[in-house]
Amino acid sequence: AQSVTQLDSHVSVSEGTPVLLRCNYSSSYSPSLFWYVQHPNKGLQLLLKYTSAATLVKGINGFEAEFKKSETSFHLTKPSAHMSDAAEYFCVVSDLMEYGNKLVFGAGTILRVKS
Amino acid sequence: DAGVTQSPTHLIKTRGQQVTLRCSPKSGHDTVSWYQQALGQGPQFIFQYYEEEERQRGNFPDRFSGHQFPNYSSELNVNALLLGDSALYLCASSYSGLAGGSYNEQFFGPGTRLTVL
């Protein structure tokens, strides 16, 4: 079965400094990987997706992630944090089922941005 | 396009009661998946509906059941509610028409917050 591990439950950065949210995956086949963001009392929003194309994936709001097969990692980065980035971030892998696919979520990383 | 919609937004029930949550998929989508997000955890897959049938199920008891209607909307029913069923219930829709791939992007609704007292 597919799984993801988010290495940090909480990350705190100052506004204007880089963001790094770490994720490792486990997959028996070439995975489809995603990062979702969840703001308080809001639904999940897709930030970016990796589906076997370019290993460096650019998403919305300046976020990007790099798929590294040798390290089984898919870390999320942003060069400069903004106050509005404060939210919970989920690393997600798509797990093929007999029919269709389901999403398998990591435990989440809460990002705090200090002014 | 209204995106994925869910109702109600919030719900309070007592132990032993039954609850029904509703979901309307994004226009053009034919598949609905349900997820449970307990406080402080990532969402967990409950089941998926396609062509009005449950085609896959996660590790949830039979108290959790669902339905999909001809217009692709879906309901999640939970019987004999337990305190542990308190969670945010998320509906996600996707299109199953892509052939052969592992990836069918799922779009999430805002969720229904269920509190069991």
mmCIF file of N, CA and C in Angstrom, chain A:
data_model
loop_
_atom_site.group_PDB
_atom_site.id
_atom_site.type_symbol
_atom_site.label_atom_id
_atom_site.label_comp_id
_atom_site.label_asym_id
_atom_site.label_seq_id
_atom_site.Cartn_x
_atom_site.Cartn_y
_atom_site.Cartn_z
ATOM 1 N N ALA A 1 0.845 -1.192 0.000
ATOM 2 C CA ALA A 1 0.000 0.000 0.000
ATOM 3 C C ALA A 1 0.881 1.243 0.000
ATOM 4 N N GLN A 2 0.329 2.278 -0.557
ATOM 5 C CA GLN A 2 1.043 3.548 -0.613
ATOM 6 C C GLN A 2 0.925 4.273 0.729
ATOM 7 N N SER A 3 1.950 5.032 1.078
ATOM 8 C CA SER A 3 1.873 5.830 2.300
ATOM 9 C C SER A 3 2.792 7.043 2.177
ATOM 10 N N VAL A 4 2.533 8.022 2.986
ATOM 11 C CA VAL A 4 3.393 9.202 3.079
ATOM 12 C C VAL A 4 3.651 9.513 4.535
ATOM 13 N N THR A 5 4.817 10.051 4.820
ATOM 14 C CA THR A 5 5.200 10.453 6.166
ATOM 15 C C THR A 5 5.635 11.904 6.128
ATOM 16 N N GLN A 6 4.954 12.729 6.872
ATOM 17 C CA GLN A 6 5.352 14.125 6.999
ATOM 18 C C GLN A 6 6.247 14.231 8.231
ATOM 19 N N LEU A 7 7.440 14.731 8.027
ATOM 20 C CA LEU A 7 8.476 14.609 9.038
ATOM 21 C C LEU A 7 8.343 15.624 10.168
ATOM 22 N N ASP A 8 7.569 16.663 9.975
ATOM 23 C CA ASP A 8 7.400 17.697 10.994
ATOM 24 C C ASP A 8 5.915 17.946 11.224
ATOM 25 N N SER A 9 5.487 17.900 12.472
ATOM 26 C CA SER A 9 4.088 18.194 12.755
ATOM 27 C C SER A 9 3.833 19.701 12.800
ATOM 28 N N HIS A 10 4.861 20.478 13.181
ATOM 29 C CA HIS A 10 4.762 21.929 13.231
ATOM 30 C C HIS A 10 6.035 22.540 12.654
ATOM 31 N N VAL A 11 5.871 23.596 11.871
ATOM 32 C CA VAL A 11 6.992 24.374 11.361
ATOM 33 C C VAL A 11 6.675 25.844 11.586
ATOM 34 N N SER A 12 7.663 26.571 12.107
ATOM 35 C CA SER A 12 7.483 28.001 12.363
ATOM 36 C C SER A 12 8.558 28.774 11.612
ATOM 37 N N VAL A 13 8.149 29.777 10.830
ATOM 38 C CA VAL A 13 9.088 30.605 10.081
ATOM 39 C C VAL A 13 8.695 32.065 10.259
ATOM 40 N N SER A 14 9.631 32.936 9.973
ATOM 41 C CA SER A 14 9.340 34.369 9.975
ATOM 42 C C SER A 14 8.896 34.784 8.579
ATOM 43 N N GLU A 15 8.036 35.781 8.543
ATOM 44 C CA GLU A 15 7.575 36.297 7.255
ATOM 45 C C GLU A 15 8.772 36.719 6.414
ATOM 46 N N GLY A 16 8.770 36.318 5.142
ATOM 47 C CA GLY A 16 9.852 36.685 4.244
ATOM 48 C C GLY A 16 10.984 35.677 4.180
ATOM 49 N N THR A 17 10.958 34.675 5.045
ATOM 50 C CA THR A 17 12.004 33.639 5.033
ATOM 51 C C THR A 17 11.495 32.399 4.302
ATOM 52 N N PRO A 18 12.410 31.502 3.893
ATOM 53 C CA PRO A 18 11.981 30.324 3.120
ATOM 54 C C PRO A 18 11.182 29.333 3.969
ATOM 55 N N VAL A 19 10.342 28.592 3.254
ATOM 56 C CA VAL A 19 9.537 27.536 3.860
ATOM 57 C C VAL A 19 9.989 26.191 3.313
ATOM 58 N N LEU A 20 10.134 25.212 4.209
ATOM 59 C CA LEU A 20 10.433 23.836 3.813
ATOM 60 C C LEU A 20 9.553 22.902 4.627
ATOM 61 N N LEU A 21 8.672 22.182 3.961
ATOM 62 C CA LEU A 21 7.838 21.180 4.607
ATOM 63 C C LEU A 21 8.230 19.835 4.004
ATOM 64 N N ARG A 22 8.596 18.890 4.860
ATOM 65 C CA ARG A 22 9.194 17.661 4.389
ATOM 66 C C ARG A 22 8.205 16.498 4.324
ATOM 67 N N CYS A 23 8.368 15.700 3.275
ATOM 68 C CA CYS A 23 7.490 14.552 3.065
ATOM 69 C C CYS A 23 8.279 13.426 2.419
ATOM 70 N N ASN A 24 8.178 12.244 2.990
ATOM 71 C CA ASN A 24 8.712 11.033 2.365
ATOM 72 C C ASN A 24 7.551 10.120 1.984
ATOM 73 N N TYR A 25 7.729 9.391 0.916
ATOM 74 C CA TYR A 25 6.662 8.510 0.451
ATOM 75 C C TYR A 25 7.149 7.072 0.361
ATOM 76 N N SER A 26 6.181 6.173 0.374
ATOM 77 C CA SER A 26 6.449 4.763 0.150
ATOM 78 C C SER A 26 5.486 4.284 -0.917
ATOM 79 N N SER A 27 6.045 3.711 -1.992
ATOM 80 C CA SER A 27 5.186 3.315 -3.102
ATOM 81 C C SER A 27 5.799 2.134 -3.842
ATOM 82 N N SER A 28 4.950 1.204 -4.231
ATOM 83 C CA SER A 28 5.418 0.031 -4.968
ATOM 84 C C SER A 28 5.414 0.279 -6.476
ATOM 85 N N TYR A 29 4.957 1.432 -6.897
ATOM 86 C CA TYR A 29 4.970 1.788 -8.309
ATOM 87 C C TYR A 29 5.159 3.300 -8.416
ATOM 88 N N SER A 30 5.308 3.788 -9.606
ATOM 89 C CA SER A 30 5.531 5.218 -9.786
ATOM 90 C C SER A 30 4.335 5.991 -9.242
ATOM 91 N N PRO A 31 4.571 6.818 -8.231
ATOM 92 C CA PRO A 31 3.429 7.421 -7.530
ATOM 93 C C PRO A 31 2.926 8.708 -8.175
ATOM 94 N N SER A 32 1.687 9.024 -7.851
ATOM 95 C CA SER A 32 1.158 10.369 -8.067
ATOM 96 C C SER A 32 1.113 11.022 -6.697
ATOM 97 N N LEU A 33 1.739 12.178 -6.569
ATOM 98 C CA LEU A 33 1.887 12.843 -5.277
ATOM 99 C C LEU A 33 1.305 14.244 -5.340
ATOM 100 N N PHE A 34 0.790 14.684 -4.219
ATOM 101 C CA PHE A 34 0.129 15.980 -4.141
ATOM 102 C C PHE A 34 0.487 16.667 -2.829
ATOM 103 N N TRP A 35 0.361 17.970 -2.834
ATOM 104 C CA TRP A 35 0.316 18.752 -1.613
ATOM 105 C C TRP A 35 -1.008 19.520 -1.607
ATOM 106 N N TYR A 36 -1.716 19.381 -0.475
ATOM 107 C CA TYR A 36 -2.946 20.122 -0.250
ATOM 108 C C TYR A 36 -2.741 21.062 0.933
ATOM 109 N N VAL A 37 -3.462 22.172 0.937
ATOM 110 C CA VAL A 37 -3.450 23.109 2.051
ATOM 111 C C VAL A 37 -4.863 23.231 2.612
ATOM 112 N N GLN A 38 -4.927 23.371 3.929
ATOM 113 C CA GLN A 38 -6.223 23.530 4.589
ATOM 114 C C GLN A 38 -6.132 24.707 5.556
ATOM 115 N N HIS A 39 -6.833 25.768 5.231
ATOM 116 C CA HIS A 39 -6.916 26.900 6.143
ATOM 117 C C HIS A 39 -8.003 26.620 7.171
ATOM 118 N N PRO A 40 -7.917 27.250 8.338
ATOM 119 C CA PRO A 40 -8.890 26.985 9.404
ATOM 120 C C PRO A 40 -10.324 27.100 8.920
ATOM 121 N N ASN A 41 -11.093 26.071 9.246
ATOM 122 C CA ASN A 41 -12.523 26.026 8.902
ATOM 123 C C ASN A 41 -12.786 26.105 7.406
ATOM 124 N N LYS A 42 -11.808 25.680 6.636
ATOM 125 C CA LYS A 42 -11.983 25.658 5.185
ATOM 126 C C LYS A 42 -11.721 24.236 4.671
ATOM 127 N N GLY A 43 -12.121 23.991 3.420
ATOM 128 C CA GLY A 43 -11.851 22.698 2.809
ATOM 129 C C GLY A 43 -10.421 22.595 2.330
ATOM 130 N N LEU A 44 -10.121 21.524 1.651
ATOM 131 C CA LEU A 44 -8.775 21.266 1.156
ATOM 132 C C LEU A 44 -8.592 21.861 -0.236
ATOM 133 N N GLN A 45 -7.459 22.530 -0.409
ATOM 134 C CA GLN A 45 -7.145 23.128 -1.699
ATOM 135 C C GLN A 45 -5.869 22.508 -2.243
ATOM 136 N N LEU A 46 -5.900 22.096 -3.496
ATOM 137 C CA LEU A 46 -4.727 21.508 -4.118
ATOM 138 C C LEU A 46 -3.690 22.587 -4.416
ATOM 139 N N LEU A 47 -2.466 22.388 -3.897
ATOM 140 C CA LEU A 47 -1.366 23.307 -4.162
ATOM 141 C C LEU A 47 -0.625 22.923 -5.426
ATOM 142 N N LEU A 48 -0.306 21.637 -5.533
ATOM 143 C CA LEU A 48 0.440 21.159 -6.694
ATOM 144 C C LEU A 48 0.336 19.638 -6.773
ATOM 145 N N LYS A 49 0.742 19.115 -7.955
ATOM 146 C CA LYS A 49 0.650 17.677 -8.165
ATOM 147 C C LYS A 49 1.834 17.189 -8.999
ATOM 148 N N TYR A 50 2.279 15.999 -8.707
ATOM 149 C CA TYR A 50 3.308 15.312 -9.484
ATOM 150 C C TYR A 50 2.691 14.046 -10.060
ATOM 151 N N THR A 51 2.780 13.934 -11.405
ATOM 152 C CA THR A 51 2.192 12.757 -12.050
ATOM 153 C C THR A 51 3.122 12.219 -13.118
ATOM 154 N N SER A 52 4.393 11.996 -12.761
ATOM 155 C CA SER A 52 5.384 11.363 -13.628
ATOM 156 C C SER A 52 5.854 12.244 -14.768
ATOM 157 N N ALA A 53 5.643 13.518 -14.669
ATOM 158 C CA ALA A 53 6.172 14.429 -15.681
ATOM 159 C C ALA A 53 7.449 15.063 -15.101
ATOM 160 N N ALA A 54 7.586 16.366 -15.166
ATOM 161 C CA ALA A 54 8.779 17.032 -14.641
ATOM 162 C C ALA A 54 8.902 16.799 -13.139
ATOM 163 N N THR A 55 10.114 16.566 -12.677
ATOM 164 C CA THR A 55 10.314 16.276 -11.260
ATOM 165 C C THR A 55 10.202 17.516 -10.390
ATOM 166 N N LEU A 56 10.415 18.692 -10.950
ATOM 167 C CA LEU A 56 10.194 19.934 -10.210
ATOM 168 C C LEU A 56 8.824 20.459 -10.598
ATOM 169 N N VAL A 57 7.954 20.517 -9.618
ATOM 170 C CA VAL A 57 6.566 20.874 -9.871
ATOM 171 C C VAL A 57 6.275 22.241 -9.268
ATOM 172 N N LYS A 58 5.718 23.112 -10.059
ATOM 173 C CA LYS A 58 5.330 24.445 -9.554
ATOM 174 C C LYS A 58 3.833 24.464 -9.298
ATOM 175 N N GLY A 59 3.468 25.080 -8.168
ATOM 176 C CA GLY A 59 2.064 25.143 -7.816
ATOM 177 C C GLY A 59 1.581 26.570 -7.674
ATOM 178 N N ILE A 60 0.494 26.702 -6.952
ATOM 179 C CA ILE A 60 -0.079 28.027 -6.761
ATOM 180 C C ILE A 60 0.620 28.761 -5.619
ATOM 181 N N ASN A 61 0.462 30.073 -5.607
ATOM 182 C CA ASN A 61 0.951 30.909 -4.507
ATOM 183 C C ASN A 61 2.457 30.792 -4.276
ATOM 184 N N GLY A 62 3.226 30.481 -5.324
ATOM 185 C CA GLY A 62 4.671 30.464 -5.217
ATOM 186 C C GLY A 62 5.273 29.200 -4.648
ATOM 187 N N PHE A 63 4.466 28.196 -4.356
ATOM 188 C CA PHE A 63 4.967 26.937 -3.830
ATOM 189 C C PHE A 63 5.492 26.042 -4.951
ATOM 190 N N GLU A 64 6.483 25.233 -4.613
ATOM 191 C CA GLU A 64 6.953 24.214 -5.534
ATOM 192 C C GLU A 64 7.445 23.008 -4.744
ATOM 193 N N ALA A 65 7.545 21.880 -5.433
ATOM 194 C CA ALA A 65 7.999 20.648 -4.793
ATOM 195 C C ALA A 65 8.847 19.881 -5.786
ATOM 196 N N GLU A 66 9.808 19.144 -5.262
ATOM 197 C CA GLU A 66 10.685 18.360 -6.112
ATOM 198 C C GLU A 66 10.555 16.878 -5.775
ATOM 199 N N PHE A 67 10.259 16.082 -6.791
ATOM 200 C CA PHE A 67 10.167 14.636 -6.636
ATOM 201 C C PHE A 67 11.564 14.050 -6.760
ATOM 202 N N LYS A 68 12.015 13.363 -5.697
ATOM 203 C CA LYS A 68 13.336 12.736 -5.720
ATOM 204 C C LYS A 68 13.158 11.250 -5.453
ATOM 205 N N LYS A 69 13.241 10.480 -6.520
ATOM 206 C CA LYS A 69 13.004 9.043 -6.400
ATOM 207 C C LYS A 69 14.070 8.374 -5.534
ATOM 208 N N SER A 70 15.313 8.816 -5.671
ATOM 209 C CA SER A 70 16.411 8.180 -4.929
ATOM 210 C C SER A 70 16.257 8.381 -3.422
ATOM 211 N N GLU A 71 15.606 9.466 -3.044
ATOM 212 C CA GLU A 71 15.404 9.768 -1.625
ATOM 213 C C GLU A 71 13.969 9.494 -1.184
ATOM 214 N N THR A 72 13.136 9.044 -2.069
ATOM 215 C CA THR A 72 11.682 8.865 -1.845
ATOM 216 C C THR A 72 11.097 10.065 -1.110
ATOM 217 N N SER A 73 11.427 11.242 -1.622
ATOM 218 C CA SER A 73 10.956 12.468 -0.970
ATOM 219 C C SER A 73 10.180 13.342 -1.936
ATOM 220 N N PHE A 74 9.367 14.199 -1.369
ATOM 221 C CA PHE A 74 8.557 15.155 -2.139
ATOM 222 C C PHE A 74 8.347 16.370 -1.248
ATOM 223 N N HIS A 75 9.409 17.090 -0.988
ATOM 224 C CA HIS A 75 9.365 18.231 -0.062
ATOM 225 C C HIS A 75 8.752 19.461 -0.730
ATOM 226 N N LEU A 76 8.025 20.216 0.053
ATOM 227 C CA LEU A 76 7.348 21.438 -0.411
ATOM 228 C C LEU A 76 8.171 22.647 0.019
ATOM 229 N N THR A 77 8.396 23.573 -0.894
ATOM 230 C CA THR A 77 9.186 24.759 -0.581
ATOM 231 C C THR A 77 8.518 26.015 -1.116
ATOM 232 N N LYS A 78 8.922 27.133 -0.494
ATOM 233 C CA LYS A 78 8.512 28.452 -0.963
ATOM 234 C C LYS A 78 9.633 29.405 -0.584
ATOM 235 N N PRO A 79 10.070 30.250 -1.495
ATOM 236 C CA PRO A 79 11.227 31.091 -1.206
ATOM 237 C C PRO A 79 10.996 32.109 -0.094
ATOM 238 N N SER A 80 9.771 32.615 0.009
ATOM 239 C CA SER A 80 9.505 33.691 0.953
ATOM 240 C C SER A 80 8.097 33.532 1.526
ATOM 241 N N ALA A 81 8.030 33.297 2.823
ATOM 242 C CA ALA A 81 6.726 33.056 3.455
ATOM 243 C C ALA A 81 5.925 34.346 3.608
ATOM 244 N N HIS A 82 4.631 34.179 3.465
ATOM 245 C CA HIS A 82 3.698 35.296 3.672
ATOM 246 C C HIS A 82 2.760 34.908 4.802
ATOM 247 N N MET A 83 2.258 35.913 5.494
ATOM 248 C CA MET A 83 1.367 35.645 6.630
ATOM 249 C C MET A 83 0.190 34.760 6.222
ATOM 250 N N SER A 84 -0.280 34.957 4.999
ATOM 251 C CA SER A 84 -1.440 34.189 4.528
ATOM 252 C C SER A 84 -1.117 32.711 4.281
ATOM 253 N N ASP A 85 0.169 32.335 4.358
ATOM 254 C CA ASP A 85 0.536 30.924 4.176
ATOM 255 C C ASP A 85 0.289 30.092 5.428
ATOM 256 N N ALA A 86 0.017 30.746 6.537
ATOM 257 C CA ALA A 86 -0.238 30.023 7.791
ATOM 258 C C ALA A 86 -1.464 29.135 7.621
ATOM 259 N N ALA A 87 -1.257 27.828 7.756
ATOM 260 C CA ALA A 87 -2.315 26.841 7.504
ATOM 261 C C ALA A 87 -1.742 25.462 7.813
ATOM 262 N N GLU A 88 -2.562 24.440 7.568
ATOM 263 C CA GLU A 88 -2.080 23.067 7.684
ATOM 264 C C GLU A 88 -1.874 22.506 6.287
ATOM 265 N N TYR A 89 -0.762 21.816 6.099
ATOM 266 C CA TYR A 89 -0.389 21.287 4.789
ATOM 267 C C TYR A 89 -0.326 19.768 4.844
ATOM 268 N N PHE A 90 -0.895 19.141 3.822
ATOM 269 C CA PHE A 90 -0.930 17.690 3.764
ATOM 270 C C PHE A 90 -0.207 17.191 2.521
ATOM 271 N N CYS A 91 0.685 16.249 2.727
ATOM 272 C CA CYS A 91 1.306 15.515 1.634
ATOM 273 C C CYS A 91 0.426 14.294 1.361
ATOM 274 N N VAL A 92 0.162 14.031 0.102
ATOM 275 C CA VAL A 92 -0.829 13.023 -0.256
ATOM 276 C C VAL A 92 -0.303 12.167 -1.405
ATOM 277 N N VAL A 93 -0.583 10.861 -1.335
ATOM 278 C CA VAL A 93 -0.247 9.961 -2.431
ATOM 279 C C VAL A 93 -1.526 9.321 -2.945
ATOM 280 N N SER A 94 -1.600 9.134 -4.244
ATOM 281 C CA SER A 94 -2.751 8.470 -4.831
ATOM 282 C C SER A 94 -2.500 6.962 -4.830
ATOM 283 N N ASP A 95 -3.440 6.214 -4.265
ATOM 284 C CA ASP A 95 -3.312 4.764 -4.152
ATOM 285 C C ASP A 95 -4.292 4.101 -5.117
ATOM 286 N N LEU A 96 -3.746 3.330 -6.038
ATOM 287 C CA LEU A 96 -4.598 2.639 -6.993
ATOM 288 C C LEU A 96 -5.398 1.561 -6.291
ATOM 289 N N MET A 97 -6.681 1.523 -6.550
ATOM 290 C CA MET A 97 -7.517 0.461 -6.018
ATOM 291 C C MET A 97 -7.929 -0.422 -7.186
ATOM 292 N N GLU A 98 -8.724 -1.446 -6.886
ATOM 293 C CA GLU A 98 -9.191 -2.321 -7.956
ATOM 294 C C GLU A 98 -9.923 -1.503 -9.011
ATOM 295 N N TYR A 99 -10.680 -0.522 -8.529
ATOM 296 C CA TYR A 99 -11.335 0.420 -9.427
ATOM 297 C C TYR A 99 -10.998 1.818 -8.950
ATOM 298 N N GLY A 100 -10.443 2.624 -9.801
ATOM 299 C CA GLY A 100 -10.187 4.003 -9.439
ATOM 300 C C GLY A 100 -9.043 4.145 -8.458
ATOM 301 N N ASN A 101 -9.030 5.256 -7.756
ATOM 302 C CA ASN A 101 -7.959 5.522 -6.812
ATOM 303 C C ASN A 101 -8.514 6.250 -5.601
ATOM 304 N N LYS A 102 -7.781 6.124 -4.495
ATOM 305 C CA LYS A 102 -8.109 6.883 -3.298
ATOM 306 C C LYS A 102 -6.883 7.680 -2.920
ATOM 307 N N LEU A 103 -7.088 8.711 -2.131
ATOM 308 C CA LEU A 103 -5.991 9.536 -1.644
ATOM 309 C C LEU A 103 -5.609 9.094 -0.241
ATOM 310 N N VAL A 104 -4.301 8.959 -0.028
ATOM 311 C CA VAL A 104 -3.777 8.610 1.287
ATOM 312 C C VAL A 104 -3.009 9.822 1.806
ATOM 313 N N PHE A 105 -3.465 10.347 2.928
ATOM 314 C CA PHE A 105 -2.927 11.593 3.468
ATOM 315 C C PHE A 105 -1.875 11.336 4.539
ATOM 316 N N GLY A 106 -0.909 12.238 4.600
ATOM 317 C CA GLY A 106 -0.037 12.267 5.743
ATOM 318 C C GLY A 106 -0.754 12.897 6.928
ATOM 319 N N ALA A 107 -0.068 12.958 8.052
ATOM 320 C CA ALA A 107 -0.678 13.456 9.284
ATOM 321 C C ALA A 107 -0.799 14.977 9.308
ATOM 322 N N GLY A 108 -0.121 15.637 8.389
ATOM 323 C CA GLY A 108 -0.232 17.092 8.303
ATOM 324 C C GLY A 108 0.917 17.827 8.983
ATOM 325 N N THR A 109 1.235 19.001 8.456
ATOM 326 C CA THR A 109 2.210 19.908 9.064
ATOM 327 C C THR A 109 1.556 21.267 9.220
ATOM 328 N N ILE A 110 1.529 21.755 10.444
ATOM 329 C CA ILE A 110 0.971 23.075 10.687
ATOM 330 C C ILE A 110 2.082 24.105 10.518
ATOM 331 N N LEU A 111 1.870 25.027 9.604
ATOM 332 C CA LEU A 111 2.841 26.086 9.329
ATOM 333 C C LEU A 111 2.416 27.354 10.047
ATOM 334 N N ARG A 112 3.315 27.861 10.877
ATOM 335 C CA ARG A 112 3.089 29.131 11.554
ATOM 336 C C ARG A 112 4.032 30.162 10.944
ATOM 337 N N VAL A 113 3.518 31.339 10.639
ATOM 338 C CA VAL A 113 4.323 32.412 10.054
ATOM 339 C C VAL A 113 4.318 33.584 11.020
ATOM 340 N N LYS A 114 5.503 33.947 11.498
ATOM 341 C CA LYS A 114 5.643 35.032 12.479
ATOM 342 C C LYS A 114 5.946 36.344 11.768
ATOM 343 N N SER A 115 5.368 37.394 12.274
ATOM 344 C CA SER A 115 5.612 38.709 11.684
ATOM 345 C C SER A 115 6.889 39.340 12.229
#
